[in-house]
Coordinates of C-alpha atoms and ligand atoms in Angstrom, one line a residue:
M1 CA 43.1 19.4 -22.4
S2 CA 41.4 21.8 -25.2
D3 CA 39.4 19.2 -26.1
L4 CA 38.4 19.0 -22.7
Q5 CA 37.7 22.4 -22.0
T6 CA 35.8 22.3 -24.9
M7 CA 33.0 20.0 -23.7
L8 CA 33.0 20.9 -19.8
P9 CA 32.6 23.1 -17.9
L10 CA 36.0 22.3 -17.1
Y11 CA 36.9 25.9 -15.2
M12 CA 34.7 24.7 -12.5
V13 CA 36.5 21.0 -12.1
T14 CA 40.2 22.6 -12.4
S15 CA 39.0 24.5 -9.2
L16 CA 38.5 21.9 -6.9
D17 CA 40.9 19.8 -5.0
V18 CA 39.3 16.2 -5.2
V19 CA 36.7 15.5 -8.3
F20 CA 34.5 12.2 -7.6
L21 CA 33.5 11.1 -10.8
I22 CA 30.3 8.9 -10.8
V23 CA 29.9 6.9 -13.5
A24 CA 26.2 5.1 -12.9
G25 CA 26.5 2.7 -16.5
P26 CA 30.0 2.0 -18.7
G27 CA 30.5 5.5 -19.0
C28 CA 30.8 7.8 -22.0
V29 CA 33.8 9.6 -24.4
H30 CA 33.8 12.6 -22.4
C31 CA 34.7 9.8 -18.9
L32 CA 37.4 8.4 -20.2
R33 CA 38.7 12.5 -21.3
I34 CA 38.3 13.5 -17.5
R35 CA 40.1 10.7 -16.5
R36 CA 43.1 10.9 -18.9
Y37 CA 43.1 14.4 -17.7
F38 CA 43.4 13.7 -14.1
L39 CA 46.1 11.3 -14.9
R40 CA 48.2 13.8 -15.4
P41 CA 51.3 13.3 -13.4
A42 CA 50.8 17.1 -12.0
I43 CA 47.3 16.7 -10.8
Q44 CA 46.8 12.8 -10.6
G45 CA 45.3 11.7 -7.5
R46 CA 42.5 14.7 -7.4
L47 CA 39.8 12.3 -9.5
L48 CA 38.3 9.0 -7.5
A49 CA 36.2 7.6 -10.0
L50 CA 33.9 5.3 -8.3
N51 CA 33.6 2.1 -10.7
L52 CA 36.9 3.5 -12.4
Q53 CA 37.1 0.5 -14.5
S54 CA 33.9 0.6 -16.6
L55 CA 35.4 3.5 -17.7
E56 CA 37.4 1.1 -20.0
K57 CA 34.1 0.0 -21.5
M58 CA 32.5 2.9 -23.8
T59 CA 29.7 2.8 -25.6
S60 CA 28.2 5.8 -25.7
I61 CA 28.4 9.6 -26.5
R62 CA 25.8 11.6 -24.9
L63 CA 27.2 13.1 -21.5
S64 CA 25.5 15.2 -18.8
V65 CA 27.9 16.2 -16.6
S66 CA 26.8 18.4 -13.6
I67 CA 29.0 20.0 -10.1
S68 CA 26.9 19.5 -7.2
S69 CA 27.5 21.8 -4.7
S70 CA 25.2 19.8 -2.2
S71 CA 27.7 16.4 -3.0
S72 CA 30.7 18.8 -2.5
S73 CA 29.6 19.5 1.1
F74 CA 29.1 16.1 2.1
L75 CA 31.8 14.9 0.2
G76 CA 34.2 17.3 1.6
Q77 CA 34.4 16.2 5.1
G78 CA 37.8 14.6 4.3
S79 CA 37.0 11.1 3.8
I80 CA 34.3 8.8 1.6
S81 CA 33.7 5.1 2.1
S82 CA 31.5 3.8 -0.4
R83 CA 30.3 0.1 -1.1
T84 CA 33.1 0.3 -4.0
Q85 CA 36.1 1.8 -2.2
K86 CA 37.0 2.9 1.2
S87 CA 39.5 5.3 0.9
S88 CA 40.6 8.4 2.8
F89 CA 41.9 11.9 2.4
P90 CA 42.4 15.4 3.0
A91 CA 40.4 17.4 1.1
R92 CA 39.4 21.4 1.6
K93 CA 37.4 21.4 -1.9
S94 CA 35.7 19.0 -3.6
G95 CA 33.0 18.4 -6.1
T96 CA 31.4 15.6 -8.0
C97 CA 30.7 15.1 -11.7
V98 CA 27.7 12.5 -12.2
C99 CA 27.7 11.0 -15.8
V100 CA 24.1 9.8 -16.1
V101 CA 25.0 8.5 -19.9
T102 CA 22.4 6.0 -20.6
P103 CA 24.3 2.3 -21.4
T104 CA 24.1 1.0 -24.4
T105 CA 23.9 -3.0 -24.0
E106 CA 27.7 -3.6 -22.5
K107 CA 30.5 -5.8 -23.9
T108 CA 32.1 -8.2 -22.0
A109 CA 35.5 -8.7 -23.2
Y110 CA 36.3 -11.4 -20.9
K111 CA 34.8 -14.2 -19.6
T112 CA 35.8 -16.7 -16.8
K113 CA 35.3 -20.7 -17.9
V114 CA 33.3 -21.2 -14.9
S115 CA 30.0 -22.3 -15.7
R116 CA 26.9 -20.5 -13.9
N117 CA 25.2 -22.7 -11.8
A118 CA 22.4 -24.6 -13.5
N119 CA 19.7 -23.9 -11.0
M120 CA 20.3 -19.8 -11.3
A121 CA 19.7 -20.1 -14.9
K122 CA 16.4 -21.7 -13.8
L123 CA 14.6 -19.4 -11.9
Q124 CA 12.8 -16.9 -13.8
A125 CA 13.1 -13.1 -14.7
G126 CA 14.1 -11.4 -11.2
Y127 CA 12.4 -12.4 -8.3
L128 CA 9.1 -10.6 -8.2
F129 CA 9.7 -7.8 -5.7
P130 CA 12.9 -6.5 -7.2
E131 CA 10.4 -6.7 -10.7
V132 CA 7.5 -4.3 -9.6
A133 CA 10.2 -2.0 -8.1
R134 CA 11.5 -1.7 -12.1
R135 CA 8.5 -1.3 -12.8
R136 CA 7.5 1.5 -10.9
A137 CA 11.1 3.3 -11.7
Q138 CA 10.0 2.8 -15.5
H139 CA 7.2 4.5 -14.3
M140 CA 8.4 7.3 -12.7
V141 CA 10.8 7.5 -15.2
K142 CA 7.3 8.0 -18.3
Y143 CA 5.9 10.6 -15.3
P144 CA 8.3 11.9 -13.4
N145 CA 5.7 14.6 -11.7
A146 CA 3.4 11.7 -10.9
Q147 CA 3.3 11.4 -6.8
V148 CA 3.2 7.7 -7.2
I149 CA 2.0 5.8 -3.9
S150 CA 3.9 2.2 -3.5
L151 CA 1.3 -0.5 -1.8
G152 CA 3.4 -2.9 -3.4
I153 CA 5.9 -4.3 -1.9
G154 CA 5.2 -4.8 1.6
D155 CA 7.5 -3.1 3.3
T156 CA 6.8 -1.2 6.3
T157 CA 6.3 2.9 6.8
E158 CA 5.9 3.3 10.2
P159 CA 8.7 4.9 11.9
I160 CA 10.2 2.3 15.2
P161 CA 9.4 3.7 18.7
E162 CA 11.8 5.7 20.5
L163 CA 12.6 3.1 23.2
I164 CA 13.2 0.4 20.6
T165 CA 16.1 2.6 18.9
S166 CA 16.9 4.0 21.9
A167 CA 17.8 0.4 23.0
M168 CA 19.7 0.2 19.6
A169 CA 21.8 3.1 20.4
K170 CA 23.0 2.5 23.6
R171 CA 24.1 -1.4 22.5
A172 CA 26.3 1.0 19.8
N173 CA 27.6 3.4 22.4
E174 CA 28.7 0.6 24.2
L175 CA 30.3 -0.5 21.6
S176 CA 32.9 2.2 21.5
T177 CA 33.4 1.4 25.3
L178 CA 36.1 -0.9 27.1
E179 CA 33.7 -2.6 29.2
G180 CA 31.1 -2.8 26.5
Y181 CA 32.5 -3.9 23.2
S182 CA 32.0 -7.5 22.4
G183 CA 32.8 -9.3 19.0
Y184 CA 31.6 -12.4 17.7
G185 CA 28.0 -13.4 20.2
A186 CA 26.4 -16.9 20.6
E187 CA 26.0 -18.1 16.5
Q188 CA 22.6 -18.6 18.1
G189 CA 21.5 -15.6 19.4
E190 CA 22.0 -13.9 22.5
R191 CA 20.6 -16.0 25.3
K192 CA 17.9 -13.1 27.1
L193 CA 16.3 -12.7 23.4
R194 CA 16.0 -16.3 22.7
G195 CA 14.5 -16.4 26.3
A196 CA 12.5 -13.3 25.7
I197 CA 11.3 -14.6 22.4
A198 CA 10.4 -17.9 24.0
S199 CA 8.2 -16.7 26.7
T200 CA 6.5 -14.0 24.6
F201 CA 5.6 -15.7 21.2
Y202 CA 5.3 -19.1 22.6
G203 CA 4.7 -18.9 26.4
D204 CA 2.5 -22.3 27.5
L205 CA 3.4 -24.1 24.3
G206 CA 6.2 -25.6 25.9
I207 CA 8.6 -23.9 23.2
E208 CA 12.1 -23.4 25.4
E209 CA 15.3 -20.8 24.7
S210 CA 17.7 -23.8 23.5
D211 CA 15.1 -24.0 20.3
I212 CA 15.1 -21.0 19.8
F213 CA 17.8 -19.6 16.6
V214 CA 17.7 -15.8 16.6
S215 CA 18.7 -14.7 12.7
D216 CA 18.7 -11.9 10.8
G217 CA 15.8 -12.5 8.9
A218 CA 13.0 -14.7 8.4
K219 CA 13.7 -14.9 4.5
C220 CA 17.6 -15.5 5.8
D221 CA 16.7 -18.3 7.3
I222 CA 14.3 -19.8 4.7
S223 CA 17.5 -19.7 2.6
R224 CA 19.3 -21.9 5.4
L225 CA 16.6 -23.9 6.0
Q226 CA 17.0 -24.9 2.3
M227 CA 20.8 -26.0 2.6
L228 CA 19.6 -27.5 5.6
F229 CA 17.3 -30.2 4.0
G230 CA 19.4 -29.9 1.3
S231 CA 18.9 -30.7 -2.8
N232 CA 17.1 -33.6 -2.8
A233 CA 14.8 -32.9 -0.4
T234 CA 10.8 -32.5 -2.2
M235 CA 8.4 -29.6 -1.4
A236 CA 5.4 -28.4 -1.1
V237 CA 4.4 -24.5 -0.9
Q238 CA 0.9 -23.2 -1.0
D239 CA -0.3 -21.8 -4.6
P240 CA -0.1 -18.7 -4.7
S241 CA 2.7 -18.3 -1.9
Y242 CA 5.3 -16.2 -0.6
P243 CA 7.9 -16.4 -3.4
A244 CA 11.1 -16.8 -1.6
Y245 CA 9.9 -21.1 -0.9
V246 CA 9.5 -21.4 -4.4
D247 CA 12.6 -19.4 -5.7
S248 CA 14.9 -21.0 -2.8
S249 CA 14.2 -24.1 -3.6
V250 CA 15.1 -23.6 -7.5
I251 CA 18.6 -22.2 -6.3
M252 CA 19.1 -25.6 -4.1
G253 CA 18.2 -27.4 -7.0
Q254 CA 15.6 -29.6 -5.7
T255 CA 13.2 -28.9 -8.8
G256 CA 13.3 -29.1 -12.4
Q257 CA 12.8 -26.7 -15.1
F258 CA 10.1 -24.1 -15.0
Q259 CA 7.2 -25.3 -17.3
K260 CA 5.6 -22.1 -18.8
A261 CA 2.3 -23.7 -20.2
V262 CA 1.7 -24.3 -16.2
E263 CA 3.7 -21.8 -15.2
K264 CA 5.0 -24.2 -12.0
Y265 CA 8.8 -25.7 -11.3
E266 CA 8.7 -29.3 -12.0
N267 CA 9.0 -31.4 -8.6
I268 CA 7.2 -29.0 -6.7
E269 CA 3.9 -29.8 -5.3
Y270 CA 1.4 -26.0 -5.7
M271 CA -1.1 -26.7 -3.4
R272 CA -4.0 -24.5 -4.7
C273 CA -5.6 -22.2 -2.4
S274 CA -8.4 -19.5 -4.0
P275 CA -11.7 -19.0 -2.6
E276 CA -13.3 -21.7 -3.3
N277 CA -11.6 -23.9 -0.8
G278 CA -11.1 -21.4 1.7
F279 CA -7.7 -20.7 1.1
F280 CA -6.8 -24.3 2.6
P281 CA -5.7 -26.9 0.0
D282 CA -7.6 -29.9 -0.7
L283 CA -5.0 -32.0 1.2
S284 CA -6.6 -35.2 -0.5
I285 CA -5.1 -34.7 -3.5
V286 CA -1.9 -33.3 -2.6
P287 CA 1.1 -36.0 -3.4
R288 CA 3.6 -37.0 -0.1
T289 CA 6.6 -34.3 -0.1
D290 CA 9.7 -33.7 2.4
I291 CA 9.0 -30.5 3.4
I292 CA 5.4 -28.8 3.2
F293 CA 6.0 -24.7 3.5
F294 CA 3.0 -23.2 4.7
C295 CA 2.5 -19.0 6.2
S296 CA -0.6 -17.8 7.7
P297 CA -1.7 -15.5 8.2
N298 CA -0.7 -15.5 4.2
N299 CA 1.3 -13.3 2.3
P300 CA -0.1 -12.7 -0.2
T301 CA -4.0 -14.1 0.2
G302 CA -3.6 -12.4 3.8
N303 CA -5.9 -15.7 4.7
T304 CA -5.6 -17.1 8.3
A305 CA -5.5 -21.1 8.8
S306 CA -8.0 -21.8 11.2
R307 CA -7.2 -24.4 14.7
E308 CA -9.1 -27.3 12.9
Q309 CA -7.5 -26.6 9.3
L310 CA -4.1 -26.5 10.7
T311 CA -4.7 -29.8 12.9
R312 CA -5.4 -31.1 9.8
L313 CA -2.4 -30.2 8.6
V314 CA -0.2 -31.5 11.4
Q315 CA -2.1 -34.6 10.9
F316 CA -1.5 -34.9 7.0
A317 CA 2.5 -34.5 7.9
K318 CA 2.5 -36.9 10.1
D319 CA 0.9 -39.4 7.8
N320 CA 3.2 -38.8 5.3
G321 CA 6.5 -38.4 7.8
S322 CA 6.8 -34.9 6.1
I323 CA 8.1 -31.7 8.2
I324 CA 6.0 -28.7 7.9
V325 CA 7.8 -24.9 7.2
F326 CA 5.7 -22.7 9.5
D327 CA 6.2 -19.4 8.4
S328 CA 4.6 -16.9 11.3
A329 CA 6.1 -13.7 10.1
Y330 CA 2.3 -12.3 10.5
A331 CA 1.1 -13.8 14.1
L332 CA 0.2 -10.6 15.2
Y333 CA -1.6 -9.3 13.0
I334 CA -4.4 -11.9 14.0
S335 CA -6.8 -10.5 16.1
D336 CA -9.4 -13.4 16.1
D337 CA -8.5 -16.6 17.6
S338 CA -7.0 -18.6 15.3
P339 CA -3.9 -19.9 15.9
R340 CA -0.7 -17.4 16.1
S341 CA 1.9 -20.6 15.9
I342 CA 2.0 -24.4 14.8
F343 CA 2.6 -25.0 18.3
E344 CA -0.7 -24.2 19.5
I345 CA -1.6 -28.0 17.6
P346 CA -1.0 -30.6 19.7
G347 CA 1.6 -32.5 17.9
A348 CA 3.4 -30.4 15.9
K349 CA 6.4 -30.3 17.3
E350 CA 7.5 -34.0 16.0
V351 CA 6.4 -32.2 12.4
A352 CA 7.0 -28.4 12.4
L353 CA 9.6 -26.1 12.7
E354 CA 8.6 -22.3 12.4
T355 CA 10.4 -19.3 11.2
S356 CA 9.2 -15.6 12.2
S357 CA 10.3 -12.6 12.2
F358 CA 10.5 -8.5 13.8
S359 CA 10.1 -7.4 10.4
K360 CA 6.2 -6.7 9.9
F361 CA 5.7 -6.5 13.9
I362 CA 7.6 -3.8 14.3
G363 CA 9.3 -1.9 11.4
F364 CA 12.5 -3.9 11.2
T365 CA 12.5 -4.6 7.6
G366 CA 15.7 -3.0 7.5
V367 CA 17.2 -3.4 11.0
R368 CA 16.7 -7.3 10.4
C369 CA 16.2 -9.6 12.9
G370 CA 14.2 -12.8 13.4
W371 CA 14.1 -16.7 14.5
T372 CA 13.4 -19.7 13.8
V373 CA 12.2 -22.3 16.4
I374 CA 13.4 -25.7 16.3
P375 CA 11.7 -28.2 18.6
K376 CA 13.8 -31.0 19.9
E377 CA 11.2 -33.4 18.9
L378 CA 12.1 -32.9 15.7
S379 CA 13.9 -35.1 13.8
F380 CA 15.0 -37.1 10.6
S381 CA 14.2 -40.2 9.3
D382 CA 17.4 -41.4 11.5
G383 CA 16.2 -40.3 14.4
F384 CA 19.0 -37.4 14.1
P385 CA 18.0 -34.1 15.8
V386 CA 16.8 -31.3 12.5
A387 CA 18.3 -28.6 15.5
K388 CA 21.5 -30.3 15.7
D389 CA 21.5 -30.0 12.1
F390 CA 20.5 -26.0 11.8
N391 CA 23.1 -25.3 14.7
R392 CA 25.8 -26.9 12.4
I393 CA 24.1 -25.1 9.2
V394 CA 23.9 -21.7 11.6
C395 CA 27.5 -21.7 13.2
T396 CA 28.3 -22.9 9.6
C397 CA 26.9 -20.3 7.3
F398 CA 25.7 -17.6 9.5
N399 CA 27.8 -16.1 12.4
G400 CA 24.8 -15.0 14.7
A401 CA 22.8 -11.8 14.3
S402 CA 23.8 -8.4 14.9
N403 CA 24.0 -7.2 18.4
I404 CA 23.0 -4.0 17.7
P405 CA 18.9 -5.2 16.5
Q406 CA 19.2 -8.3 18.4
A407 CA 19.4 -4.8 21.6
G408 CA 15.9 -3.5 19.7
A409 CA 14.3 -6.7 19.6
L410 CA 14.8 -7.6 23.5
S411 CA 13.6 -4.1 24.6
A412 CA 11.0 -4.5 21.7
L413 CA 9.7 -7.5 24.0
S414 CA 9.4 -5.3 27.1
P415 CA 6.5 -4.8 28.4
E416 CA 6.1 -0.9 26.6
G417 CA 7.7 -2.2 23.4
L418 CA 5.0 -4.7 23.2
K419 CA 2.4 -2.1 23.6
E420 CA 4.1 0.1 21.4
M421 CA 4.3 -3.2 18.8
Y422 CA 0.5 -3.5 19.1
G423 CA 0.4 0.0 18.7
T424 CA 2.1 0.1 15.2
I425 CA 0.0 -3.2 14.5
G426 CA -2.8 -2.0 14.9
F427 CA -2.3 1.3 12.8
Y428 CA -1.4 -1.1 9.7
K429 CA -5.1 -3.2 10.6
E430 CA -6.7 0.3 10.3
N431 CA -5.2 1.0 6.9
T432 CA -6.0 -2.9 5.9
K433 CA -9.7 -1.7 6.3
I434 CA -9.6 1.3 4.6
I435 CA -8.0 -0.3 1.8
M436 CA -10.9 -3.7 1.9
D437 CA -13.8 -1.2 2.4
T438 CA -13.1 0.5 -0.8
F439 CA -12.7 -1.9 -3.1
K440 CA -16.3 -3.9 -1.2
S441 CA -17.9 -0.4 -1.6
L442 CA -17.0 -0.6 -5.7
G443 CA -18.0 -4.3 -5.8
F444 CA -15.0 -6.5 -5.5
N445 CA -14.6 -9.6 -4.2
V446 CA -11.9 -8.7 -2.0
Y447 CA -10.4 -11.4 0.8
G448 CA -7.5 -11.6 3.7
G449 CA -7.4 -7.9 5.3
E450 CA -8.8 -9.7 8.8
N451 CA -6.2 -10.7 10.6
A452 CA -2.9 -9.5 8.4
P453 CA -1.6 -6.2 6.1
Y454 CA -2.8 -7.4 2.5
V455 CA -5.6 -7.1 0.6
W456 CA -6.2 -10.0 -2.0
I457 CA -8.6 -8.5 -4.9
H458 CA -10.3 -10.6 -7.2
F459 CA -10.5 -9.2 -11.0
P460 CA -11.8 -12.8 -12.0
G461 CA -10.5 -13.2 -16.2
R462 CA -8.3 -10.8 -16.0
S463 CA -4.3 -11.2 -16.0
S464 CA -2.7 -9.7 -12.7
W465 CA -0.1 -8.2 -14.6
D466 CA -2.5 -6.2 -16.7
V467 CA -3.8 -5.1 -13.7
F468 CA -1.1 -4.1 -12.1
A469 CA -0.3 -1.9 -15.6
E470 CA -3.8 -0.3 -15.6
I471 CA -3.4 0.5 -11.7
L472 CA 0.2 1.8 -12.4
E473 CA -1.0 3.8 -15.6
K474 CA -4.2 5.4 -14.0
T475 CA -3.4 5.6 -10.2
H476 CA 0.1 5.7 -10.5
V477 CA -0.4 3.8 -7.1
V478 CA 1.9 0.4 -7.3
T479 CA 0.2 -3.0 -6.1
T480 CA 1.8 -6.4 -6.5
P481 CA 0.1 -8.7 -9.4
G482 CA -1.3 -11.7 -7.7
G483 CA 0.5 -14.2 -10.5
G484 CA 3.5 -13.5 -9.3
F485 CA 3.0 -15.5 -6.3
G486 CA 2.1 -18.3 -8.3
P487 CA 0.1 -19.7 -11.0
G488 CA -3.0 -19.8 -8.1
G489 CA -2.8 -15.6 -7.9
E490 CA -3.3 -15.1 -11.4
G491 CA -6.5 -13.1 -11.5
F492 CA -5.6 -11.1 -8.2
V493 CA -3.9 -8.6 -7.1
R494 CA -2.3 -8.1 -4.0
I495 CA -2.3 -4.4 -2.1
S496 CA -0.3 -3.8 0.9
A497 CA -1.4 -1.7 3.8
F498 CA 1.8 -0.7 5.0
G499 CA 1.8 3.0 3.9
H500 CA 1.7 6.5 5.7
R501 CA -2.4 7.2 5.9
S502 CA -2.1 9.8 4.2
N503 CA -0.8 7.7 1.2
I504 CA -3.8 5.4 1.9
L505 CA -6.4 7.6 1.6
E506 CA -5.7 9.2 -1.5
A507 CA -4.6 5.7 -3.5
C508 CA -8.0 4.6 -2.1
K509 CA -9.4 8.0 -3.6
R510 CA -8.1 6.6 -6.7
F511 CA -9.2 3.7 -7.0
K512 CA -12.6 5.0 -6.6
Q513 CA -11.6 7.3 -9.3
L514 CA -10.7 4.2 -11.6
Y515 CA -13.1 1.9 -11.0
K516 CA -16.6 3.8 -10.0
Ligands
PLP601 C1 5.7 -15.0 4.9 C2 6.8 -14.0 4.5 N1 7.9 -14.5 4.9 C3 8.9 -14.3 5.4 C4 9.4 -12.8 5.2 C5 10.4 -12.5 5.0 O1 10.6 -11.4 6.2 P1 11.9 -10.5 6.4 O2 12.4 -9.8 6.4 O3 12.3 -11.2 8.2 O4 13.0 -11.7 5.8 C6 8.5 -12.0 4.5 C7 8.7 -10.7 4.1 O5 7.4 -10.3 3.7 C8 6.9 -12.8 4.2 O6 6.3 -11.7 3.6

């Protein structure tokens, strides 16, 4: 105890009923002393260490302890619930010690006998966006006072219209009543929402309510689709493309190793999409694959495939007996007559399914709601309907989307909701124009942006990670390096138009200073 008193403002700690010791890393020598002190019988139970086990693994000696009064009022409500532990106790006064010790390499004392999934080991570094976030965090440590603007990850920024949040709040409140409570819902989604999706987005295309599977987002459905096709399926992707297609394919075991020299995985066909081919692959040189992932409007290039191009794609799939997984997560950003759905193309129902999302339509990136359309006409080589197997996957691995987001999504599809939705999309499209005009005025070749919230900027001959680093270092603006989307993205940087207007204007001012 005397030890402890010399190291810590213990008089502050001892006057509290409960102390939360939050250990971010493996903890430090002082954390252990605090723990020993509070484990003494007289005061046992007053210390709640989040990640207590990590206290055993002391590796560093630098200590920084703070008693936070703001967190003490937050925590002093008498209950705490965290991801790591759930407990409830009476507390009159509490405080928080935050150990911000920097961990050295954590030693693992014990290893299981379970082999690592070899497919996981094939994945390169982190998934792109966490890697961008990591570099952003590093930058903020280096420049703690910088006003960092994030136009990288492509997350929405504008509030969800109240009409929609009210519908979710209402649904949440109903769950507290006997009449309004419901448990598991239909795995495929609520009928009303499935019907509204079918009529709103596929009104005259012959897609029915029963063809729609409501989900917790398009990314989750992409992985479920990979599970549906299995590890023997072969696949093609646009290059560059949204990384979830390739990474989920690697995880499923559809690929060989990553080939560093060409920056590609073995056994995936990368369909190059560049300014030279109008961002549409030369299908005459694409070998047959089982699955073709195709995203329009495209992330990251922001380019939209024309009706004629999609007609060629559907014909290509038909000739090869392939299935197109069409990702229309940005369909509502289209202002010209490019197709918003693959099902606008005659014959597509026999060779395509479509996945989409409320994420970028109405700021549901955190709420989570999307859908996948699988027409009855789509079948495997033995004639078995694809939708039936997907239904089995959904029932086995998912259990259906949360009922609260579904209520929000349904209200988003009401006439007022749709008006709000187009309003929000219009706002982001104005942002896109500001970014495009800025880079055009600086003499850059700028692509995308017309029908998508992404601007794809060419930096010929330069590494995209270098450009990303240069922009971050000199302007404190986070972008996304094109190379993270595949080898075809090298030399490009993607700038997202998701941002508050003031941030977009400020970022553009900084771009002008950097590249004038
Ligand atoms: C092309 C594309 N598909 C799917 C998704 C994921 O959408 P969700 O938030 O519904 O998982 C994104 C998100 O950025 C995307 O860009």
